[in-house]
Coordinates of C-alpha atoms and ligand atoms in Angstrom, one line a residue:
M116 CA 5.9 -63.6 -41.1
T117 CA 5.8 -61.3 -38.2
C118 CA 8.5 -59.5 -36.5
D119 CA 8.0 -58.4 -32.9
F120 CA 10.2 -55.4 -32.9
F121 CA 9.2 -54.5 -29.5
S122 CA 10.7 -57.6 -27.8
L123 CA 13.7 -57.1 -30.0
A124 CA 14.5 -53.6 -28.9
A125 CA 17.1 -52.7 -26.3
P126 CA 15.5 -52.7 -22.9
G127 CA 16.0 -49.0 -22.4
V128 CA 14.6 -48.2 -25.9
R129 CA 11.5 -50.2 -25.0
T130 CA 10.3 -47.9 -22.4
L131 CA 11.6 -44.6 -23.8
Q132 CA 9.2 -41.7 -23.8
P133 CA 9.8 -39.8 -27.1
Y134 CA 10.7 -36.1 -26.8
Q135 CA 7.7 -33.8 -27.3
P136 CA 8.7 -30.9 -29.4
G137 CA 6.9 -27.6 -29.6
K138 CA 4.0 -27.8 -32.3
P139 CA 5.3 -26.6 -35.7
E140 CA 3.3 -23.8 -37.2
S141 CA 2.9 -25.7 -40.5
E142 CA 1.2 -28.4 -38.3
L143 CA -1.4 -25.9 -36.8
R144 CA -2.0 -24.5 -40.5
R145 CA -3.0 -27.8 -41.7
E146 CA -5.1 -29.0 -38.6
Y147 CA -7.0 -25.6 -37.9
G148 CA -6.9 -24.1 -41.3
L149 CA -5.3 -21.0 -39.7
T150 CA -2.9 -18.7 -41.5
D151 CA -2.0 -16.0 -38.9
I152 CA -0.1 -17.9 -36.5
I153 CA 2.8 -17.1 -33.9
K154 CA 4.9 -19.7 -32.3
L155 CA 6.2 -19.0 -28.6
A156 CA 6.8 -22.6 -28.0
S157 CA 10.4 -23.5 -28.5
N158 CA 12.4 -20.7 -27.1
E159 CA 13.7 -19.6 -30.4
N160 CA 15.2 -16.2 -31.1
P161 CA 12.3 -14.0 -32.5
L162 CA 14.9 -11.8 -34.6
G163 CA 16.4 -15.1 -36.2
P164 CA 20.0 -15.4 -36.8
S165 CA 22.6 -12.6 -37.5
P166 CA 22.8 -11.3 -41.0
R167 CA 26.3 -12.2 -41.1
A168 CA 25.3 -15.8 -40.5
L169 CA 22.9 -15.7 -43.3
T170 CA 25.5 -14.3 -45.7
A171 CA 27.9 -17.0 -44.7
V172 CA 25.3 -19.7 -45.4
R173 CA 24.7 -18.2 -48.8
E174 CA 28.3 -18.2 -49.6
A175 CA 28.7 -22.0 -48.6
L176 CA 25.9 -23.3 -50.6
N177 CA 28.3 -23.9 -53.6
G178 CA 30.1 -26.3 -51.4
L179 CA 27.3 -28.6 -50.8
A180 CA 28.7 -31.4 -52.7
R181 CA 31.8 -31.7 -50.5
Y182 CA 31.8 -33.2 -46.9
P183 CA 32.0 -30.8 -44.2
D184 CA 35.3 -30.3 -42.3
G185 CA 34.9 -33.3 -39.8
N186 CA 37.0 -31.5 -37.4
G187 CA 35.1 -28.2 -37.6
F188 CA 38.5 -26.4 -37.4
E189 CA 37.3 -23.0 -38.4
L190 CA 34.3 -22.9 -35.8
K191 CA 36.6 -24.4 -33.0
S192 CA 39.2 -21.9 -33.7
A193 CA 36.7 -19.0 -33.5
L194 CA 35.1 -20.5 -30.3
S195 CA 38.5 -21.0 -28.9
A196 CA 39.5 -17.2 -29.5
K197 CA 36.1 -16.0 -28.3
L198 CA 36.1 -18.2 -24.9
G199 CA 40.0 -17.9 -24.3
L200 CA 40.2 -21.8 -24.2
S201 CA 42.2 -24.3 -26.0
M202 CA 40.6 -26.0 -29.2
A203 CA 41.4 -29.4 -27.5
M204 CA 38.6 -28.6 -25.0
L205 CA 35.8 -28.4 -27.6
T206 CA 33.6 -31.0 -29.1
L207 CA 31.0 -29.8 -31.6
G208 CA 27.5 -31.2 -31.8
N209 CA 24.6 -31.4 -34.1
G210 CA 22.9 -29.1 -31.5
S211 CA 23.9 -29.4 -28.0
N212 CA 21.5 -32.3 -27.6
D213 CA 24.0 -34.3 -29.9
V214 CA 26.7 -33.4 -27.3
L215 CA 24.5 -34.5 -24.4
E216 CA 24.0 -37.8 -26.1
L217 CA 27.8 -38.1 -26.7
V218 CA 28.2 -37.7 -22.9
A219 CA 25.9 -40.4 -22.2
R220 CA 27.4 -42.7 -24.8
A221 CA 31.0 -42.0 -23.6
F222 CA 30.4 -42.3 -19.8
L223 CA 27.2 -44.2 -19.1
T224 CA 26.7 -48.1 -19.4
P225 CA 23.7 -50.3 -18.2
E226 CA 25.7 -50.6 -14.7
H227 CA 25.8 -47.0 -14.3
E228 CA 23.3 -44.2 -12.9
A229 CA 22.7 -40.6 -14.1
V230 CA 21.4 -38.1 -11.7
F231 CA 19.2 -35.0 -12.6
S232 CA 16.4 -33.0 -11.1
E233 CA 12.7 -33.2 -11.4
H234 CA 11.5 -30.9 -14.1
A235 CA 14.8 -31.1 -15.7
F236 CA 15.1 -30.8 -19.5
A237 CA 13.6 -33.8 -21.3
V238 CA 16.7 -34.8 -23.2
Y239 CA 18.4 -36.1 -20.0
P240 CA 16.2 -39.0 -19.3
I241 CA 16.1 -40.0 -23.0
V242 CA 19.9 -40.2 -23.4
T243 CA 20.2 -42.0 -20.3
Q244 CA 17.7 -44.6 -20.9
A245 CA 18.6 -45.0 -24.4
I246 CA 22.1 -46.4 -23.3
G247 CA 20.3 -48.6 -20.7
A248 CA 21.6 -46.7 -17.6
T249 CA 19.5 -46.0 -14.9
A250 CA 18.1 -42.4 -14.2
R251 CA 17.9 -41.0 -10.5
I252 CA 15.6 -38.2 -10.3
A253 CA 16.2 -35.7 -7.3
K254 CA 13.1 -34.0 -5.9
A255 CA 13.0 -30.4 -7.1
H256 CA 12.6 -27.4 -4.6
P257 CA 9.1 -27.2 -3.3
D258 CA 6.5 -24.8 -4.7
D259 CA 6.9 -22.4 -1.7
H260 CA 10.7 -22.0 -2.1
A261 CA 12.4 -18.9 -3.3
M262 CA 13.3 -21.0 -6.5
P263 CA 10.1 -22.9 -6.9
H264 CA 10.5 -26.2 -8.7
G265 CA 14.1 -25.4 -9.2
H266 CA 17.0 -28.0 -8.9
D267 CA 17.8 -28.8 -5.3
P268 CA 21.6 -29.4 -5.1
A269 CA 21.3 -31.2 -1.7
A270 CA 18.8 -33.7 -3.1
M271 CA 20.9 -34.4 -6.1
L272 CA 24.0 -35.0 -4.0
A273 CA 22.1 -37.3 -1.9
L274 CA 21.5 -39.7 -5.0
I275 CA 25.2 -39.7 -6.0
N276 CA 26.7 -43.2 -5.2
D277 CA 29.3 -45.6 -6.5
R278 CA 27.3 -46.3 -9.7
T279 CA 26.8 -42.6 -10.5
R280 CA 28.8 -41.5 -13.6
V281 CA 27.1 -38.4 -14.8
V282 CA 25.0 -35.5 -13.3
F283 CA 22.9 -33.4 -15.6
I284 CA 22.1 -29.7 -14.5
A285 CA 20.6 -27.2 -16.8
N286 CA 21.3 -23.7 -15.6
P287 CA 19.1 -22.1 -16.0
N288 CA 16.7 -24.9 -16.3
N289 CA 14.3 -25.6 -19.3
P290 CA 11.1 -25.4 -18.9
T291 CA 11.2 -23.9 -15.4
G292 CA 13.7 -20.9 -16.0
T293 CA 15.1 -21.2 -12.5
W294 CA 18.8 -21.6 -11.8
L295 CA 21.5 -22.3 -9.4
K296 CA 23.3 -19.4 -8.1
T297 CA 27.1 -19.1 -8.2
A298 CA 27.9 -20.1 -4.6
E299 CA 25.3 -23.1 -4.8
L300 CA 26.7 -24.5 -8.0
E301 CA 30.2 -24.0 -6.9
A302 CA 29.6 -25.9 -3.5
F303 CA 27.8 -28.6 -5.5
L304 CA 30.9 -29.1 -7.7
A305 CA 33.3 -29.1 -4.8
A306 CA 31.1 -31.8 -3.0
V307 CA 30.8 -34.1 -6.0
P308 CA 33.5 -36.8 -6.3
E309 CA 35.9 -36.3 -9.2
S310 CA 34.9 -39.6 -10.6
V311 CA 31.4 -38.2 -11.4
I312 CA 31.2 -36.1 -14.6
V313 CA 29.0 -33.0 -14.1
V314 CA 27.3 -31.7 -17.2
V315 CA 26.2 -28.0 -16.7
D316 CA 24.0 -27.3 -19.8
E317 CA 24.2 -23.5 -20.3
A318 CA 21.8 -23.4 -23.4
Y319 CA 20.5 -20.0 -22.4
G320 CA 23.7 -18.6 -20.9
E321 CA 23.6 -15.6 -23.4
Y322 CA 20.3 -14.4 -22.0
V323 CA 21.4 -14.4 -18.4
D324 CA 21.1 -11.2 -16.6
P325 CA 24.5 -10.5 -14.8
A326 CA 22.5 -9.3 -11.7
A327 CA 20.9 -12.8 -11.4
D328 CA 24.1 -14.4 -10.0
C329 CA 23.7 -17.2 -12.4
P330 CA 27.3 -18.4 -13.0
N331 CA 29.3 -18.9 -16.2
A332 CA 30.6 -22.5 -15.5
L333 CA 33.4 -22.1 -17.9
H334 CA 35.3 -20.3 -15.1
W335 CA 35.4 -23.6 -13.1
L336 CA 36.8 -25.8 -15.8
E337 CA 40.3 -25.8 -14.4
R338 CA 39.3 -26.3 -10.8
F339 CA 36.9 -29.1 -11.5
P340 CA 38.2 -31.3 -14.3
N341 CA 35.1 -33.5 -14.0
L342 CA 33.0 -30.5 -15.2
I343 CA 31.5 -30.4 -18.9
V344 CA 29.9 -27.3 -20.0
T345 CA 27.5 -27.5 -23.1
R346 CA 26.2 -24.4 -25.1
T347 CA 24.2 -24.1 -28.2
F348 CA 23.6 -21.7 -31.3
S349 CA 19.9 -22.6 -31.2
K350 CA 18.6 -20.1 -28.7
A351 CA 20.2 -16.6 -28.5
Y352 CA 22.1 -17.0 -31.8
G353 CA 18.8 -17.9 -33.7
L354 CA 20.3 -21.0 -35.5
A355 CA 18.0 -23.8 -34.1
G356 CA 17.2 -24.9 -37.7
L357 CA 20.8 -25.6 -38.5
R358 CA 21.5 -27.5 -35.5
V359 CA 25.0 -26.7 -33.8
G360 CA 26.1 -26.8 -30.2
Y361 CA 29.2 -27.7 -28.4
A362 CA 30.8 -29.0 -25.3
V363 CA 33.7 -27.4 -23.3
S364 CA 35.6 -29.7 -21.1
H365 CA 39.1 -31.1 -20.1
P366 CA 40.9 -32.1 -23.2
Q367 CA 40.8 -35.8 -22.3
A368 CA 37.2 -35.8 -21.8
A369 CA 36.8 -34.0 -25.2
D370 CA 39.0 -36.7 -26.7
L371 CA 36.5 -39.3 -25.7
L372 CA 33.5 -37.4 -26.8
N373 CA 35.0 -36.9 -30.2
R374 CA 35.8 -40.5 -30.4
V375 CA 32.0 -41.5 -30.3
R376 CA 31.0 -38.4 -32.4
Q377 CA 29.9 -39.3 -35.9
P378 CA 32.7 -37.8 -38.3
F379 CA 30.5 -35.4 -39.9
N380 CA 27.9 -34.6 -37.3
V381 CA 27.8 -30.8 -38.0
N382 CA 27.0 -29.8 -41.4
S383 CA 28.9 -27.3 -43.5
L384 CA 26.2 -24.6 -43.4
A385 CA 25.9 -24.7 -39.7
L386 CA 29.7 -24.6 -39.2
V387 CA 30.0 -21.3 -41.2
A388 CA 26.8 -19.7 -39.8
A389 CA 27.9 -20.5 -36.2
A390 CA 31.4 -18.9 -36.7
A391 CA 29.8 -15.8 -38.3
A392 CA 27.1 -15.4 -35.7
L393 CA 29.8 -15.5 -32.9
D394 CA 31.2 -12.3 -34.4
D395 CA 28.1 -10.3 -34.4
I396 CA 28.0 -9.0 -30.8
S397 CA 25.5 -6.3 -31.8
H398 CA 22.9 -8.8 -33.0
L399 CA 23.3 -10.7 -29.6
E400 CA 23.0 -7.5 -27.7
H401 CA 19.9 -6.5 -29.7
S402 CA 18.4 -10.1 -29.1
R403 CA 19.1 -9.9 -25.2
A404 CA 17.6 -6.3 -25.2
L405 CA 14.4 -7.4 -27.0
N406 CA 14.2 -10.4 -24.7
D407 CA 14.5 -8.2 -21.5
A408 CA 11.7 -5.8 -22.7
G409 CA 9.5 -8.9 -23.7
M410 CA 10.0 -10.5 -20.4
Q411 CA 8.9 -7.2 -18.7
Q412 CA 5.8 -7.2 -20.9
F413 CA 4.8 -10.7 -19.6
L414 CA 5.7 -10.0 -16.1
D415 CA 3.4 -6.9 -16.2
A416 CA 0.6 -9.1 -17.7
C417 CA 1.1 -11.7 -14.9
R418 CA 0.8 -9.0 -12.2
Q419 CA -2.4 -7.8 -14.1
W420 CA -4.3 -11.2 -14.5
P421 CA -2.9 -11.9 -11.8
L422 CA -1.0 -15.2 -12.5
R423 CA 2.0 -16.6 -10.7
W424 CA 5.2 -17.2 -12.7
L425 CA 8.4 -19.0 -11.9
P426 CA 11.6 -16.9 -11.8
S427 CA 13.3 -17.0 -15.2
V428 CA 16.7 -16.0 -16.6
G429 CA 16.0 -17.5 -19.7
N430 CA 14.1 -16.3 -22.8
F431 CA 10.7 -18.0 -21.7
L432 CA 8.6 -17.9 -18.8
C433 CA 6.6 -20.7 -17.1
V434 CA 3.3 -19.4 -15.8
D435 CA 0.7 -21.0 -13.5
V436 CA -2.6 -20.7 -15.2
G437 CA -4.5 -22.3 -12.4
R438 CA -6.1 -24.9 -14.3
P439 CA -4.8 -27.6 -16.5
G440 CA -2.3 -26.0 -18.7
R441 CA -3.1 -28.4 -21.8
E442 CA -6.7 -26.9 -21.9
V443 CA -5.3 -23.3 -21.9
F444 CA -2.8 -24.6 -24.7
L445 CA -5.6 -25.8 -27.0
E446 CA -7.6 -22.7 -26.5
L447 CA -4.5 -20.6 -27.5
L448 CA -4.1 -22.8 -30.4
K449 CA -7.7 -21.9 -31.6
R450 CA -6.6 -18.4 -31.5
G451 CA -3.3 -19.1 -33.6
V452 CA -1.1 -18.9 -30.7
I453 CA 1.3 -21.8 -29.9
V454 CA 2.9 -22.1 -26.5
R455 CA 4.1 -25.2 -24.6
P456 CA 2.1 -27.3 -22.1
V457 CA 4.5 -28.8 -19.6
D458 CA 2.4 -31.5 -18.2
N459 CA 4.9 -34.0 -19.5
Y460 CA 7.5 -32.2 -17.1
D461 CA 5.0 -32.9 -14.2
L462 CA 4.0 -29.2 -14.1
P463 CA 0.4 -29.7 -15.3
D464 CA -1.0 -26.3 -14.3
Y465 CA 1.8 -24.4 -16.1
L466 CA 2.4 -23.1 -19.5
R467 CA 5.9 -22.3 -20.9
I468 CA 5.7 -19.3 -22.9
S469 CA 8.8 -18.3 -25.1
I470 CA 9.4 -14.5 -25.2
G471 CA 8.9 -13.3 -28.7
T472 CA 8.8 -9.8 -30.5
A473 CA 6.6 -7.0 -28.7
A474 CA 3.8 -7.7 -31.1
E475 CA 3.9 -11.4 -30.7
N476 CA 4.0 -11.1 -27.0
A477 CA 1.0 -8.6 -27.2
R478 CA -1.0 -11.0 -29.2
C479 CA -0.3 -14.0 -26.7
I480 CA -1.1 -11.7 -23.8
D481 CA -4.5 -10.6 -25.4
A482 CA -5.3 -14.2 -26.3
L483 CA -4.6 -15.5 -22.6
S484 CA -6.7 -12.5 -21.1
D485 CA -9.5 -13.5 -23.4
I486 CA -9.4 -17.1 -22.3
L487 CA -9.0 -16.3 -18.4
K488 CA -12.0 -14.2 -18.6
G489 CA -14.1 -16.8 -20.2
Ligands
PLP147 C1 17.0 -25.9 -26.1 C2 17.9 -26.6 -25.1 C3 19.0 -27.2 -25.5 C4 19.6 -27.0 -27.0 O1 19.2 -28.0 -27.9 P1 19.9 -27.9 -29.2 O2 20.1 -29.3 -29.6 O3 21.2 -27.2 -29.1 O4 19.1 -27.2 -30.2 C5 19.9 -27.7 -24.5 N1 19.5 -27.8 -23.3 C6 18.4 -27.1 -22.8 C7 18.3 -27.1 -21.4 C8 17.6 -26.6 -23.8 O5 16.4 -26.0 -23.4

């Protein structure tokens, strides 16, 4: 007996392109027999989590036989105090990717459309298509724009119609690092009909330089009830392995998101680690300072090579290597350096490099210099 799984699958799932994660160190070790490896491929915090988060995790280990608090009361109350917002506006997720999926499941159907930009974060097409909804992809800014390959709000607006239910905006965007400035995003939100949910994904919000004029969208929640802001503990808070993120929205939207949420989607270790991490402002400041210095280290190298880069306010940099990025990626692998090719984002000549420690950055820069000379 045979089973044609493909024809049984939901139509959206059949044509789904799976997410391509950064290559794990363990895989490079197995494949190339290398031992001295650095990974600058998934925008993780090179300092790791706050020591307070680690202590909280150790203390919570004794409770692993118990289900976590399905409502995440302690974490929500810590977030609520920190952000100055009511707990009823929060939805916790197993990473913010989980929250993005909750938005798709709560608001999209096969009759509806989601709008996002070219080169936008790869999870938006996945959650849209898995529901069977239609993705409408707006042209990004051209290469010679001040924000090259960045989201173009006018192009996104032009795709909004009666079938549009959700717009996804990553601010700043991954993998480009580009962002919509305060006035641009504000004008966009004001122009979008209230019947369209706008998700502003602020996964890198903690890294943003205040001088860059990249807005904190939480300030607009009162004015634009159709706004949903998502955040994560995976990047600046250094907790990618534990999987915890959240959405902030109008309480009625949060109520709907929480209805489709699995009852125990955030595990008990993640809940306590995230709450403890929130308290450690000095670790966050240290992480940000390390990132700023590392970004300068890479920008200096780019000027020297010279290679073009896309403006970035995140903890990563998209560099135009002037040849197929995947070839350079493979050459870097041989030298024990893992970065991210972004051909799957339609940026075939670019590499996305996560900012690491000064030593990791230097090693990546040396390896890349070596390859560019050859
Ligand atoms: C990394 C990232 C996320 C966060 O993913 P988690 O599921 O929270 O680990 C969300 N959005 C963007 C744009 C990202 O780059």
